[in-house]
mmCIF file of C-alpha atoms in Angstrom:
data_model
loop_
_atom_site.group_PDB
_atom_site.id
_atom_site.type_symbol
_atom_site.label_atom_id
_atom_site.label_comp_id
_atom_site.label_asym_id
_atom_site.label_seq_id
_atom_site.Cartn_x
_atom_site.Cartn_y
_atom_site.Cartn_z
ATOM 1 C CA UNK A 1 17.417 60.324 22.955
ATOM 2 C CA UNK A 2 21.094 59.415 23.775
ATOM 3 C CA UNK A 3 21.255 57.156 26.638
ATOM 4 C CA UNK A 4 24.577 57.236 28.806
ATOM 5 C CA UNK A 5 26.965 53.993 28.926
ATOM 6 C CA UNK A 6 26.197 53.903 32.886
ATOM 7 C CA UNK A 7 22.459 53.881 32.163
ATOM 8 C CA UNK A 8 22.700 50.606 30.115
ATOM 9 C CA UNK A 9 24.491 49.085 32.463
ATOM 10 C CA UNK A 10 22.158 50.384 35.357
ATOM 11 C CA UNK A 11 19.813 48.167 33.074
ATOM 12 C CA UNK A 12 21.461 45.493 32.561
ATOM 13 C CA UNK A 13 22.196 45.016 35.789
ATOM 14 C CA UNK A 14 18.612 45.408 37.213
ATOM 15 C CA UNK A 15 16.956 42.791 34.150
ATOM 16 C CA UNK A 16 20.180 40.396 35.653
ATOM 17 C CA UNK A 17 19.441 41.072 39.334
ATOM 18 C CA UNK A 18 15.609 40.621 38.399
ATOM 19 C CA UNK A 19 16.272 36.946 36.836
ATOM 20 C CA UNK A 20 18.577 35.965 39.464
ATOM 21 C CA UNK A 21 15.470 37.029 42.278
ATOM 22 C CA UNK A 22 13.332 34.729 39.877
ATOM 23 C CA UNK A 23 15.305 31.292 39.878
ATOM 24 C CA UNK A 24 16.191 32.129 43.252
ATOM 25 C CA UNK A 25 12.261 31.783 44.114
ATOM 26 C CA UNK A 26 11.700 28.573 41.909
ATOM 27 C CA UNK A 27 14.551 27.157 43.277
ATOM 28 C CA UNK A 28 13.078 27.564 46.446
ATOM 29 C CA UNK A 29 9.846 26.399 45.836
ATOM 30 C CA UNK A 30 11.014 23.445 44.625
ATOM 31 C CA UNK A 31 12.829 22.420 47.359
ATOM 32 C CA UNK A 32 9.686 23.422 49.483
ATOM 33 C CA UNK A 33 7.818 20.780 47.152
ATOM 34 C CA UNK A 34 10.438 17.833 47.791
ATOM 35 C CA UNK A 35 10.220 18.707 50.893
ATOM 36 C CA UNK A 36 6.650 18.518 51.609
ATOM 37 C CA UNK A 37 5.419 15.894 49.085
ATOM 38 C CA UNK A 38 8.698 13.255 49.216
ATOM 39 C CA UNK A 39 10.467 14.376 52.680
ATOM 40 C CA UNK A 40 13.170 14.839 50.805
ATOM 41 C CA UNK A 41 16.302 16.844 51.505
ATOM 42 C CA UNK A 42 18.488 17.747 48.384
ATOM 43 C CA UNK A 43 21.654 19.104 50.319
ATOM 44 C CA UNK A 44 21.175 15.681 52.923
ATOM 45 C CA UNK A 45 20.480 13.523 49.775
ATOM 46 C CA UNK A 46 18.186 11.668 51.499
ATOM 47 C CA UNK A 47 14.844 10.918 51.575
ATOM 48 C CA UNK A 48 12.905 10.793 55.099
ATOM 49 C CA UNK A 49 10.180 8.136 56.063
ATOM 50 C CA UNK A 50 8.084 11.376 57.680
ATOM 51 C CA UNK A 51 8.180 14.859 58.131
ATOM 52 C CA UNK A 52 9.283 14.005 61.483
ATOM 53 C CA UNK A 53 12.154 12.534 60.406
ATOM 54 C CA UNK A 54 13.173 14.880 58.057
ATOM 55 C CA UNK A 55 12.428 17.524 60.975
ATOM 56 C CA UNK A 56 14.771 15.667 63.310
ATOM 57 C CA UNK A 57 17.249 14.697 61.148
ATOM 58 C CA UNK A 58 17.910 17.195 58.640
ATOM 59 C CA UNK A 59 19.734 20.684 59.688
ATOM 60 C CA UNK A 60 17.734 22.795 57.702
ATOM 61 C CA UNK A 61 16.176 23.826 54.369
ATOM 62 C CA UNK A 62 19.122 26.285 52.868
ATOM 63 C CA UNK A 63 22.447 24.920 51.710
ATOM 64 C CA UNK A 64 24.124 27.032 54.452
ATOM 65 C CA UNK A 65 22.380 25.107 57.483
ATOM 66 C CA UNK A 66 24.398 21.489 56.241
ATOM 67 C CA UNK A 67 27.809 23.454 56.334
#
């Protein structure tokens, strides 16, 4: 079977798309964790007393809300 240039590409790109999806996730639920378990913020660098205070004083969880 002869595959086509295009079509190993076309694969290439979905295995690359597919990894990216997956650290995207972990990356996520990591920040989740820190979060949750050490009110900490990675993009405020700071760690919060409560979840309060991380609610009150931090913009959000994504690296776009501290722009």
């Amino acid at each position: 079977i002869e595959t086509s240039a295009f079509e190993v590409l076309r694969v290439c790109f979905d295995s690359f798309s597919f990894l990216i999806y997956q650290l995207d996730e972990k990356l996520k639920t990591l920040l989740e964790y820190l979060r949750d378990t050490y009110y900490y913020c990675v993009y405020c660098s700071s760690q919060y007393s409560s979840k309060s205070e991380l609610e009150t004083n931090c913009p959000g969880m994504n690296e776009e809300d501290h722009e």
